[in-house]
Amino acid sequence: MLTLILALISLSSGQLVDCDSDFPGPYKVLPKTIGQVKPGASLAYKGRCFGRISVAVSESEKSFDVEILAYDKKSTFCTEFSVLSSGKSHALKTYLLQGSYAHSFAKKDMSEYEAEFIRSSGFYLMKSCLDVSDFPKSLFETAKLFLGGLGTNPLIPIFGSKVPEYQLSANIDFVKRYTGYQFERWAKPQRVNIDKKNIRSGDFLAILRLDGIDQLIHWGSGSRIGHSTMALWRDGELFVVESQDGPYWPRRGIQKNKFDQWATWANNADFNVLHVPLSDEARARFDVEKAWAFYDSMEGYNYGYHNFLFGFWDTPSQNVQGQYDLISLSIITSLFGKVVPKVIDLMFLDAINKRLGTEKLNFAGVWEELYKRKTTLGEVMSIPERDDWRYEDGPNYVCSSFLVAVYKAAGVFGELDIQATEFTPKDLLELNIWETSGKYLAPECRDFAVEHNWCQIMGKVKMNLGPASFVEPYDQMNQRCPSIAPDYKRVAGC
């Protein structure tokens, strides 16, 4: 179900490909917010099937009334829709024929705070990004991104752990269209039998899996990897520690596994794995015993679904803007909340309640708070996550933030005020704590070195990860950073 929710989130994506393009991709199932219309005003736009659609709002004693005029039909059977929403109240209108359409929102069904919001700010207006007849094609395009490699049985293409060719190709194409980056394949799948003595405590093992989820992370944050793990030696044995919850992985939560076992599972799961060694300066500050002490205190806790989205949502409007908008997101998640409330609480509402200082509010309750406080969902979502927040299942770390928390506990950042839960995989790679000269490149890796002189241990695509090891750590870093495709430019001091 979590995979389904993440897939639905990706439906509303789109940067290089926008709502008005002819590309039939997955994102167009959901509408795009194009503005707000308040009583006494109107908004006109060019629709998918109609050359002009005009929306006007008026207020009467008992209701807010909407009149919609659809003109200049482009083809006989083309059908589109629009959505009007205050956040709590919604109306879906479908247009097949030219002419006038109407809808009324009864005031008796809304609070005074909601009514005042409509008067002062208006209804959000969302337009259809496709002809309704294209829905099946768009859903199929989405399914190809996510359906495959979902289990631990490698013999079954969809439910096994291997990523099938159709899924790999679809995700390479998705990344190219939505971020501008083109993955390059190796001539044949490769695996380097790296000598474990060439992997040191604190080294980063960066993971890419072409399974739709990692590409959602790529699109949202600019990171060309989706999973982060760390090597740690203990009593002569090399372990890999991580926060993990992939359906293709045999274990869940914060865990350690012996390197040999981990590498077998990683190969079975079609991981692309890159060895990123710590720099000498960072290694000198890295206290292995403190790293293990922190790990031991966290072992067994759940993966950080509570803050999965919030780590890269740093600004009200400059993170994954465009087709992906919070109004569409709030509507679809509120609808899913009626079917799978625990999943929606886990992915969205618990973290939003943390930021509001409230408890157990559903989306209707959240919107009511936004009306009262005269703030926006974007402003609330961009409030930084804190490492000391505890949810019902305890501390929550996604993979990259867990590694930063280990580095923090091990002394790599000294006394700096670093909130590990604000770090995406891209943020982690940008820290200037990595060795890029090649001095620790193992001899067996010479033919498999990629960008920054790092060794790719296994995989089907080349892991060139872009700019890395250039940001000096500072207090409260990565709490106000935009992340807009295709450049994902970092703002100094964000």
CSV table of C-alpha atoms in Angstrom, one decimal:
chain,number,residue,atom,x,y,z
A,1,MET,CA,0.0,0.0,0.0
A,2,LEU,CA,2.9,2.4,0.7
A,3,THR,CA,4.3,1.7,-2.7
A,4,LEU,CA,0.8,2.6,-4.2
A,5,ILE,CA,0.7,5.8,-2.2
A,6,LEU,CA,4.1,6.8,-3.5
A,7,ALA,CA,3.1,5.9,-7.0
A,8,LEU,CA,0.0,8.2,-6.7
A,9,ILE,CA,2.2,11.0,-5.5
A,10,SER,CA,4.4,10.6,-8.6
A,11,LEU,CA,1.2,11.0,-10.8
A,12,SER,CA,1.2,14.7,-10.1
A,13,SER,CA,4.9,15.2,-11.0
A,14,GLY,CA,6.2,17.1,-13.9
A,15,GLN,CA,8.9,19.7,-14.5
A,16,LEU,CA,10.5,19.3,-17.9
A,17,VAL,CA,7.2,17.7,-18.9
A,18,ASP,CA,4.3,20.0,-17.9
A,19,CYS,CA,0.5,19.7,-17.8
A,20,ASP,CA,0.1,21.2,-21.2
A,21,SER,CA,2.5,18.9,-23.0
A,22,ASP,CA,1.4,16.2,-25.3
A,23,PHE,CA,3.5,13.6,-23.6
A,24,PRO,CA,1.0,11.0,-22.2
A,25,GLY,CA,3.1,10.2,-19.1
A,26,PRO,CA,2.0,9.0,-15.7
A,27,TYR,CA,1.6,12.4,-14.0
A,28,LYS,CA,-1.4,13.6,-15.9
A,29,VAL,CA,-4.0,11.6,-14.0
A,30,LEU,CA,-4.2,14.3,-11.3
A,31,PRO,CA,-5.1,17.9,-12.0
A,32,LYS,CA,-2.9,21.0,-11.8
A,33,THR,CA,-3.6,24.0,-9.6
A,34,ILE,CA,-3.6,27.1,-11.8
A,35,GLY,CA,-5.0,29.7,-9.4
A,36,GLN,CA,-7.6,30.8,-7.0
A,37,VAL,CA,-11.0,32.4,-7.6
A,38,LYS,CA,-12.8,34.3,-4.9
A,39,PRO,CA,-16.4,35.8,-4.9
A,40,GLY,CA,-16.8,38.6,-7.3
A,41,ALA,CA,-13.9,37.4,-9.5
A,42,SER,CA,-13.4,35.0,-12.4
A,43,LEU,CA,-10.5,33.1,-14.0
A,44,ALA,CA,-10.3,31.9,-17.6
A,45,TYR,CA,-7.9,29.3,-19.0
A,46,LYS,CA,-7.2,27.1,-22.0
A,47,GLY,CA,-8.4,23.6,-21.4
A,48,ARG,CA,-7.4,20.2,-22.7
A,49,CYS,CA,-10.6,19.9,-24.8
A,50,PHE,CA,-11.9,23.4,-24.8
A,51,GLY,CA,-10.2,26.5,-26.1
A,52,ARG,CA,-11.6,28.6,-23.3
A,53,ILE,CA,-13.0,27.7,-19.9
A,54,SER,CA,-14.2,30.6,-17.6
A,55,VAL,CA,-14.9,30.1,-13.9
A,56,ALA,CA,-16.7,32.8,-11.8
A,57,VAL,CA,-17.7,32.7,-8.1
A,58,SER,CA,-20.4,34.7,-6.3
A,59,GLU,CA,-21.7,34.6,-2.8
A,60,SER,CA,-25.3,34.4,-1.7
A,61,GLU,CA,-26.9,34.3,1.7
A,62,LYS,CA,-26.7,30.5,1.9
A,63,SER,CA,-24.0,29.5,-0.5
A,64,PHE,CA,-21.0,30.2,-2.6
A,65,ASP,CA,-22.0,29.7,-6.3
A,66,VAL,CA,-19.8,28.8,-9.2
A,67,GLU,CA,-20.6,29.3,-12.8
A,68,ILE,CA,-18.4,27.7,-15.5
A,69,LEU,CA,-18.6,28.4,-19.2
A,70,ALA,CA,-16.8,26.0,-21.6
A,71,TYR,CA,-16.3,27.2,-25.2
A,72,ASP,CA,-14.5,26.2,-28.4
A,73,LYS,CA,-14.7,22.4,-28.2
A,74,LYS,CA,-11.6,20.9,-30.0
A,75,SER,CA,-13.0,17.5,-30.9
A,76,THR,CA,-16.4,15.7,-30.6
A,77,PHE,CA,-15.7,13.2,-27.8
A,78,CYS,CA,-12.8,14.9,-25.9
A,79,THR,CA,-13.7,15.2,-22.2
A,80,GLU,CA,-11.9,17.0,-19.5
A,81,PHE,CA,-12.6,18.1,-15.9
A,82,SER,CA,-11.8,20.7,-13.3
A,83,VAL,CA,-11.7,20.7,-9.5
A,84,LEU,CA,-12.6,23.5,-7.2
A,85,SER,CA,-11.5,23.2,-3.6
A,86,SER,CA,-11.2,25.2,-0.5
A,87,GLY,CA,-9.0,22.5,1.0
A,88,LYS,CA,-11.9,21.0,3.0
A,89,SER,CA,-14.7,21.3,0.4
A,90,HIS,CA,-14.3,19.9,-3.2
A,91,ALA,CA,-16.3,19.9,-6.4
A,92,LEU,CA,-15.3,17.9,-9.5
A,93,LYS,CA,-16.9,19.1,-12.8
A,94,THR,CA,-16.6,17.1,-16.0
A,95,TYR,CA,-17.0,18.8,-19.4
A,96,LEU,CA,-18.2,16.9,-22.6
A,97,LEU,CA,-20.4,19.5,-24.2
A,98,GLN,CA,-20.0,23.2,-24.7
A,99,GLY,CA,-22.1,25.4,-22.5
A,100,SER,CA,-22.8,26.4,-18.9
A,101,TYR,CA,-22.1,24.4,-15.8
A,102,ALA,CA,-22.9,25.3,-12.2
A,103,HIS,CA,-22.2,24.2,-8.6
A,104,SER,CA,-23.1,25.6,-5.2
A,105,PHE,CA,-21.2,25.1,-1.9
A,106,ALA,CA,-23.6,25.3,1.0
A,107,LYS,CA,-22.4,27.5,3.9
A,108,LYS,CA,-24.2,25.2,6.4
A,109,ASP,CA,-21.6,22.5,5.5
A,110,MET,CA,-18.6,24.7,6.4
A,111,SER,CA,-17.2,26.5,9.3
A,112,GLU,CA,-17.0,30.3,9.5
A,113,TYR,CA,-13.2,30.0,9.2
A,114,GLU,CA,-13.5,28.1,5.9
A,115,ALA,CA,-16.1,30.6,4.6
A,116,GLU,CA,-13.9,33.5,5.5
A,117,PHE,CA,-11.0,31.8,3.7
A,118,ILE,CA,-13.1,31.5,0.6
A,119,ARG,CA,-14.1,35.2,0.8
A,120,SER,CA,-10.5,36.4,1.2
A,121,SER,CA,-8.5,33.9,-0.8
A,122,GLY,CA,-11.0,32.0,-3.0
A,123,PHE,CA,-11.4,28.4,-4.2
A,124,TYR,CA,-8.3,26.7,-5.6
A,125,LEU,CA,-8.9,25.9,-9.3
A,126,MET,CA,-7.3,22.8,-10.8
A,127,LYS,CA,-7.5,21.9,-14.5
A,128,SER,CA,-7.4,18.5,-16.2
A,129,CYS,CA,-4.0,17.7,-17.8
A,130,LEU,CA,-5.5,15.1,-20.2
A,131,ASP,CA,-8.5,13.9,-22.1
A,132,VAL,CA,-10.3,11.6,-19.7
A,133,SER,CA,-10.1,8.8,-22.4
A,134,ASP,CA,-6.3,8.9,-21.8
A,135,PHE,CA,-6.6,7.8,-18.2
A,136,PRO,CA,-5.9,4.1,-18.9
A,137,LYS,CA,-2.8,4.9,-20.8
A,138,SER,CA,-1.5,7.2,-18.1
A,139,LEU,CA,-2.2,4.6,-15.4
A,140,PHE,CA,-0.4,2.0,-17.5
A,141,GLU,CA,2.6,4.3,-17.8
A,142,THR,CA,2.6,4.6,-14.0
A,143,ALA,CA,2.3,0.9,-13.4
A,144,LYS,CA,5.5,0.3,-15.5
A,145,LEU,CA,7.5,2.5,-13.1
A,146,PHE,CA,6.4,0.7,-9.9
A,147,LEU,CA,5.2,-2.9,-10.7
A,148,GLY,CA,8.2,-5.2,-10.7
A,149,GLY,CA,10.8,-6.4,-8.2
A,150,LEU,CA,8.4,-6.2,-5.3
A,151,GLY,CA,9.2,-9.4,-3.5
A,152,THR,CA,12.1,-11.5,-2.3
A,153,ASN,CA,11.5,-14.4,-4.7
A,154,PRO,CA,13.8,-13.8,-7.7
A,155,LEU,CA,11.9,-16.3,-9.9
A,156,ILE,CA,8.7,-14.3,-10.3
A,157,PRO,CA,9.2,-11.1,-12.4
A,158,ILE,CA,6.7,-8.9,-10.6
A,159,PHE,CA,6.8,-10.3,-7.1
A,160,GLY,CA,10.4,-11.4,-7.3
A,161,SER,CA,13.3,-9.2,-6.2
A,162,LYS,CA,14.8,-8.5,-9.7
A,163,VAL,CA,13.8,-5.4,-11.6
A,164,PRO,CA,12.5,-6.5,-15.0
A,165,GLU,CA,13.7,-4.9,-18.2
A,166,TYR,CA,10.5,-3.0,-18.9
A,167,GLN,CA,10.6,-1.4,-15.5
A,168,LEU,CA,14.3,-0.5,-15.8
A,169,SER,CA,13.8,1.1,-19.2
A,170,ALA,CA,10.6,3.0,-18.1
A,171,ASN,CA,12.4,4.5,-15.1
A,172,ILE,CA,15.5,5.5,-17.2
A,173,ASP,CA,13.1,7.2,-19.6
A,174,PHE,CA,11.1,8.8,-16.7
A,175,VAL,CA,14.3,10.4,-15.2
A,176,LYS,CA,15.3,11.7,-18.6
A,177,ARG,CA,11.9,13.3,-19.3
A,178,TYR,CA,11.4,14.7,-15.8
A,179,THR,CA,14.8,15.7,-14.6
A,180,GLY,CA,16.9,16.0,-17.8
A,181,TYR,CA,19.5,13.4,-16.6
A,182,GLN,CA,20.3,10.4,-18.9
A,183,PHE,CA,21.5,7.2,-17.2
A,184,GLU,CA,24.2,5.3,-19.1
A,185,ARG,CA,24.1,1.5,-19.0
A,186,TRP,CA,27.1,-0.7,-18.5
A,187,ALA,CA,27.7,-3.0,-21.5
A,188,LYS,CA,26.7,-5.9,-19.3
A,189,PRO,CA,25.7,-6.2,-15.6
A,190,GLN,CA,28.8,-6.2,-13.5
A,191,ARG,CA,29.9,-7.1,-10.0
A,192,VAL,CA,33.3,-6.4,-8.5
A,193,ASN,CA,34.5,-8.8,-5.8
A,194,ILE,CA,36.0,-6.0,-3.7
A,195,ASP,CA,38.4,-7.0,-1.0
A,196,LYS,CA,36.7,-6.1,2.3
A,197,LYS,CA,39.9,-4.7,3.7
A,198,ASN,CA,39.5,-1.9,1.2
A,199,ILE,CA,36.2,-0.8,2.8
A,200,ARG,CA,36.7,1.1,6.1
A,201,SER,CA,34.4,2.0,8.9
A,202,GLY,CA,32.3,5.1,8.0
A,203,ASP,CA,32.5,4.5,4.3
A,204,PHE,CA,29.3,5.2,2.4
A,205,LEU,CA,27.7,2.6,0.2
A,206,ALA,CA,25.4,4.5,-2.2
A,207,ILE,CA,22.5,2.6,-3.8
A,208,LEU,CA,20.4,3.1,-6.9
A,209,ARG,CA,17.5,0.9,-7.8
A,210,LEU,CA,15.4,1.5,-10.9
A,211,ASP,CA,12.1,0.7,-9.2
A,212,GLY,CA,10.1,4.0,-9.3
A,213,ILE,CA,10.7,4.8,-5.7
A,214,ASP,CA,14.3,5.8,-6.1
A,215,GLN,CA,13.3,7.9,-9.2
A,216,LEU,CA,10.7,9.7,-7.1
A,217,ILE,CA,13.5,10.6,-4.7
A,218,HIS,CA,15.6,11.7,-7.7
A,219,TRP,CA,12.8,13.9,-9.1
A,220,GLY,CA,12.0,15.4,-5.7
A,221,SER,CA,15.5,16.1,-4.5
A,222,GLY,CA,17.9,15.9,-7.4
A,223,SER,CA,19.6,12.8,-5.9
A,224,ARG,CA,20.7,10.2,-8.4
A,225,ILE,CA,20.6,7.6,-5.7
A,226,GLY,CA,17.7,6.4,-3.6
A,227,HIS,CA,19.2,4.5,-0.7
A,228,SER,CA,22.1,5.1,1.7
A,229,THR,CA,24.0,2.6,3.8
A,230,MET,CA,27.3,2.6,5.8
A,231,ALA,CA,30.1,0.2,6.4
A,232,LEU,CA,31.1,-0.5,10.0
A,233,TRP,CA,33.7,-3.0,11.3
A,234,ARG,CA,33.2,-4.7,14.7
A,235,ASP,CA,35.3,-7.5,16.2
A,236,GLY,CA,36.9,-8.3,12.9
A,237,GLU,CA,33.6,-8.5,10.9
A,238,LEU,CA,32.4,-6.0,8.3
A,239,PHE,CA,28.8,-5.0,8.7
A,240,VAL,CA,26.5,-2.8,6.6
A,241,VAL,CA,24.1,-0.6,8.7
A,242,GLU,CA,21.0,1.0,7.3
A,243,SER,CA,17.4,2.1,7.7
A,244,GLN,CA,15.6,-0.1,5.1
A,245,ASP,CA,12.0,-1.1,4.3
A,246,GLY,CA,12.0,-2.3,0.7
A,247,PRO,CA,9.5,-5.1,0.0
A,248,TYR,CA,12.3,-6.9,-1.9
A,249,TRP,CA,14.6,-6.9,1.1
A,250,PRO,CA,14.4,-9.8,3.7
A,251,ARG,CA,14.5,-7.5,6.7
A,252,ARG,CA,12.8,-4.3,7.9
A,253,GLY,CA,13.8,-1.3,9.9
A,254,ILE,CA,17.1,-0.1,11.2
A,255,GLN,CA,19.4,-3.1,10.9
A,256,LYS,CA,22.9,-4.4,10.5
A,257,ASN,CA,24.0,-7.3,8.2
A,258,LYS,CA,27.3,-8.9,7.5
A,259,PHE,CA,28.8,-7.5,4.3
A,260,ASP,CA,28.9,-10.9,2.5
A,261,GLN,CA,25.2,-11.6,3.2
A,262,TRP,CA,24.2,-8.0,2.4
A,263,ALA,CA,26.1,-8.1,-0.9
A,264,THR,CA,24.2,-11.2,-1.9
A,265,TRP,CA,20.8,-9.6,-1.1
A,266,ALA,CA,21.9,-6.4,-2.8
A,267,ASN,CA,22.7,-8.3,-6.0
A,268,ASN,CA,19.4,-10.3,-5.8
A,269,ALA,CA,17.5,-7.0,-5.5
A,270,ASP,CA,19.2,-5.5,-8.6
A,271,PHE,CA,21.0,-2.8,-6.6
A,272,ASN,CA,23.5,-0.5,-8.3
A,273,VAL,CA,26.1,0.0,-5.5
A,274,LEU,CA,28.9,2.6,-5.2
A,275,HIS,CA,31.6,2.6,-2.6
A,276,VAL,CA,32.2,6.2,-1.4
A,277,PRO,CA,35.2,6.4,1.1
A,278,LEU,CA,35.4,8.9,3.9
A,279,SER,CA,38.2,11.5,3.5
A,280,ASP,CA,41.2,11.3,5.8
A,281,GLU,CA,40.0,14.5,7.7
A,282,ALA,CA,36.5,13.1,8.3
A,283,ARG,CA,37.9,9.7,9.2
A,284,ALA,CA,40.1,11.3,11.9
A,285,ARG,CA,36.9,12.7,13.5
A,286,PHE,CA,34.9,9.5,13.1
A,287,ASP,CA,34.7,7.6,16.4
A,288,VAL,CA,33.8,4.0,15.6
A,289,GLU,CA,32.8,3.2,19.2
A,290,LYS,CA,30.4,6.2,19.3
A,291,ALA,CA,29.0,5.2,15.9
A,292,TRP,CA,28.2,1.7,17.2
A,293,ALA,CA,26.8,3.0,20.4
A,294,PHE,CA,24.3,5.2,18.5
A,295,TYR,CA,23.5,2.3,16.1
A,296,ASP,CA,22.8,0.0,19.0
A,297,SER,CA,20.4,2.5,20.5
A,298,MET,CA,18.5,2.7,17.2
A,299,GLU,CA,18.5,-1.0,16.1
A,300,GLY,CA,15.1,-2.3,15.4
A,301,TYR,CA,13.2,1.0,15.0
A,302,ASN,CA,11.0,1.4,11.9
A,303,TYR,CA,12.0,3.1,8.7
A,304,GLY,CA,11.2,6.8,8.7
A,305,TYR,CA,8.0,7.0,6.8
A,306,HIS,CA,6.7,9.8,9.0
A,307,ASN,CA,9.2,12.2,7.5
A,308,PHE,CA,9.9,10.6,4.1
A,309,LEU,CA,8.5,13.6,2.2
A,310,PHE,CA,9.4,16.3,4.7
A,311,GLY,CA,13.2,16.0,4.4
A,312,PHE,CA,13.2,17.6,1.0
A,313,TRP,CA,10.2,19.8,1.4
A,314,ASP,CA,12.2,22.8,2.7
A,315,THR,CA,10.3,25.8,1.2
A,316,PRO,CA,6.6,26.7,0.7
A,317,SER,CA,6.9,26.8,-3.1
A,318,GLN,CA,10.4,25.9,-4.4
A,319,ASN,CA,10.4,22.2,-3.8
A,320,VAL,CA,9.0,20.0,-6.6
A,321,GLN,CA,6.9,22.9,-7.9
A,322,GLY,CA,4.9,22.8,-11.1
A,323,GLN,CA,2.5,20.0,-11.9
A,324,TYR,CA,3.2,18.5,-8.5
A,325,ASP,CA,1.2,20.7,-6.1
A,326,LEU,CA,0.1,20.4,-2.5
A,327,ILE,CA,-3.5,21.0,-3.2
A,328,SER,CA,-3.8,18.0,-5.5
A,329,LEU,CA,-1.7,16.1,-3.0
A,330,SER,CA,-4.0,17.0,-0.1
A,331,ILE,CA,-7.1,16.0,-2.0
A,332,ILE,CA,-5.9,12.6,-3.1
A,333,THR,CA,-4.4,11.8,0.3
A,334,SER,CA,-7.6,12.9,2.1
A,335,LEU,CA,-9.6,10.5,-0.1
A,336,PHE,CA,-7.2,7.7,0.6
A,337,GLY,CA,-7.4,8.5,4.2
A,338,LYS,CA,-11.0,7.3,4.2
A,339,VAL,CA,-9.8,3.9,3.0
A,340,VAL,CA,-6.3,3.5,4.6
A,341,PRO,CA,-6.2,6.1,7.4
A,342,LYS,CA,-3.2,4.5,9.1
A,343,VAL,CA,-1.1,4.8,5.9
A,344,ILE,CA,-2.1,8.5,5.4
A,345,ASP,CA,-1.3,9.2,9.1
A,346,LEU,CA,2.1,7.5,8.7
A,347,MET,CA,3.0,9.4,5.5
A,348,PHE,CA,1.5,12.8,6.1
A,349,LEU,CA,-0.7,13.6,9.0
A,350,ASP,CA,1.5,12.7,11.9
A,351,ALA,CA,4.3,14.9,10.7
A,352,ILE,CA,1.9,17.8,9.9
A,353,ASN,CA,0.4,17.5,13.4
A,354,LYS,CA,4.0,17.7,14.8
A,355,ARG,CA,4.5,21.0,12.9
A,356,LEU,CA,1.1,22.4,14.0
A,357,GLY,CA,1.6,21.3,17.6
A,358,THR,CA,-1.7,19.3,17.4
A,359,GLU,CA,-2.6,15.6,17.7
A,360,LYS,CA,-4.5,13.2,15.5
A,361,LEU,CA,-6.0,15.9,13.2
A,362,ASN,CA,-7.3,14.5,9.9
A,363,PHE,CA,-6.9,16.5,6.7
A,364,ALA,CA,-10.2,18.4,7.4
A,365,GLY,CA,-8.9,19.3,10.8
A,366,VAL,CA,-5.5,20.4,9.4
A,367,TRP,CA,-7.2,22.7,6.9
A,368,GLU,CA,-9.3,24.2,9.7
A,369,GLU,CA,-6.1,25.0,11.6
A,370,LEU,CA,-4.6,26.5,8.4
A,371,TYR,CA,-7.7,28.8,8.1
A,372,LYS,CA,-7.5,29.8,11.7
A,373,ARG,CA,-3.8,30.6,11.6
A,374,LYS,CA,-3.9,32.2,8.2
A,375,THR,CA,-1.1,30.1,6.9
A,376,THR,CA,-0.6,27.6,4.0
A,377,LEU,CA,0.0,23.9,3.8
A,378,GLY,CA,3.3,24.7,2.1
A,379,GLU,CA,4.5,26.9,4.9
A,380,VAL,CA,3.6,24.2,7.5
A,381,MET,CA,5.2,21.3,5.5
A,382,SER,CA,8.5,23.4,5.2
A,383,ILE,CA,8.9,23.6,9.0
A,384,PRO,CA,12.2,21.7,9.6
A,385,GLU,CA,12.0,18.2,11.1
A,386,ARG,CA,13.9,17.7,14.3
A,387,ASP,CA,15.9,14.7,15.4
A,388,ASP,CA,14.4,14.7,18.9
A,389,TRP,CA,10.8,14.4,17.7
A,390,ARG,CA,9.3,11.0,18.6
A,391,TYR,CA,6.4,9.5,16.9
A,392,GLU,CA,4.2,6.6,18.1
A,393,ASP,CA,6.7,4.1,16.8
A,394,GLY,CA,9.7,6.1,18.1
A,395,PRO,CA,12.4,8.0,16.3
A,396,ASN,CA,12.1,8.1,12.5
A,397,TYR,CA,15.0,8.1,10.1
A,398,VAL,CA,15.0,7.5,6.4
A,399,CYS,CA,18.1,6.0,5.0
A,400,SER,CA,20.2,9.1,4.3
A,401,SER,CA,19.1,10.9,7.6
A,402,PHE,CA,20.0,7.7,9.6
A,403,LEU,CA,23.6,7.8,8.1
A,404,VAL,CA,23.9,11.5,8.9
A,405,ALA,CA,22.7,10.8,12.5
A,406,VAL,CA,25.5,8.1,12.8
A,407,TYR,CA,28.1,10.6,11.5
A,408,LYS,CA,26.8,13.2,13.9
A,409,ALA,CA,27.0,10.8,16.9
A,410,ALA,CA,30.4,9.7,15.8
A,411,GLY,CA,31.7,13.3,16.0
A,412,VAL,CA,32.2,14.1,12.3
A,413,PHE,CA,30.3,17.4,12.7
A,414,GLY,CA,31.8,18.4,16.0
A,415,GLU,CA,29.4,20.7,18.0
A,416,LEU,CA,27.4,21.9,15.0
A,417,ASP,CA,23.6,22.1,15.3
A,418,ILE,CA,22.8,19.5,12.6
A,419,GLN,CA,19.3,18.0,12.2
A,420,ALA,CA,20.0,14.7,10.4
A,421,THR,CA,16.3,14.3,9.5
A,422,GLU,CA,16.6,17.2,7.1
A,423,PHE,CA,19.2,15.4,4.8
A,424,THR,CA,18.3,13.8,1.5
A,425,PRO,CA,20.8,11.5,-0.3
A,426,LYS,CA,21.9,14.4,-2.4
A,427,ASP,CA,22.5,16.5,0.8
A,428,LEU,CA,24.6,13.7,2.2
A,429,LEU,CA,26.8,13.4,-0.9
A,430,GLU,CA,27.4,17.2,-1.0
A,431,LEU,CA,29.1,17.2,2.4
A,432,ASN,CA,32.8,17.7,2.0
A,433,ILE,CA,33.7,14.6,3.9
A,434,TRP,CA,34.4,12.2,1.0
A,435,GLU,CA,37.7,11.2,-0.7
A,436,THR,CA,37.6,12.0,-4.4
A,437,SER,CA,41.2,11.7,-5.4
A,438,GLY,CA,41.2,8.0,-5.9
A,439,LYS,CA,43.8,7.2,-3.3
A,440,TYR,CA,41.5,4.6,-1.7
A,441,LEU,CA,40.3,3.1,-5.0
A,442,ALA,CA,40.9,-0.7,-4.7
A,443,PRO,CA,43.0,-2.3,-7.4
A,444,GLU,CA,40.2,-4.6,-8.3
A,445,CYS,CA,38.0,-1.5,-9.0
A,446,ARG,CA,40.3,0.2,-11.6
A,447,ASP,CA,38.1,-0.9,-14.5
A,448,PHE,CA,34.9,0.1,-12.7
A,449,ALA,CA,35.8,3.6,-11.4
A,450,VAL,CA,33.2,6.2,-12.1
A,451,GLU,CA,32.9,9.9,-11.4
A,452,HIS,CA,35.0,11.1,-8.4
A,453,ASN,CA,37.2,8.0,-8.6
A,454,TRP,CA,34.6,5.9,-6.8
A,455,CYS,CA,34.2,2.2,-7.2
A,456,GLN,CA,31.0,0.8,-8.5
A,457,ILE,CA,30.7,-2.6,-6.9
A,458,MET,CA,27.7,-3.8,-8.8
A,459,GLY,CA,24.9,-2.7,-11.2
A,460,LYS,CA,23.5,-2.2,-14.6
A,461,VAL,CA,23.8,1.6,-15.0
A,462,LYS,CA,26.8,3.8,-14.4
A,463,MET,CA,26.5,5.7,-11.1
A,464,ASN,CA,27.8,9.2,-11.9
A,465,LEU,CA,26.2,11.1,-9.1
A,466,GLY,CA,27.0,14.7,-10.0
A,467,PRO,CA,28.7,17.4,-7.8
A,468,ALA,CA,29.9,15.9,-4.5
A,469,SER,CA,32.0,16.7,-1.4
A,470,PHE,CA,31.9,20.5,-1.7
A,471,VAL,CA,29.7,21.8,1.2
A,472,GLU,CA,31.4,22.6,4.5
A,473,PRO,CA,29.0,21.6,7.3
A,474,TYR,CA,27.3,24.5,9.2
A,475,ASP,CA,24.6,25.0,11.8
A,476,GLN,CA,21.0,24.2,10.7
A,477,MET,CA,22.1,23.3,7.2
A,478,ASN,CA,19.7,21.9,4.6
A,479,GLN,CA,16.6,23.3,6.2
A,480,ARG,CA,15.7,26.0,3.6
A,481,CYS,CA,16.9,24.5,0.3
A,482,PRO,CA,15.0,24.7,-3.0
A,483,SER,CA,15.1,21.6,-5.3
A,484,ILE,CA,13.9,22.4,-8.7
A,485,ALA,CA,14.6,20.3,-11.8
A,486,PRO,CA,16.6,20.2,-14.0
A,487,ASP,CA,19.5,22.0,-12.2
A,488,TYR,CA,18.6,21.4,-8.6
A,489,LYS,CA,20.9,24.4,-7.7
A,490,ARG,CA,21.9,24.6,-4.1
A,491,VAL,CA,21.5,28.1,-2.5
A,492,ALA,CA,24.4,29.1,-0.3
A,493,GLY,CA,23.6,28.8,3.4
A,494,CYS,CA,20.2,27.2,2.8
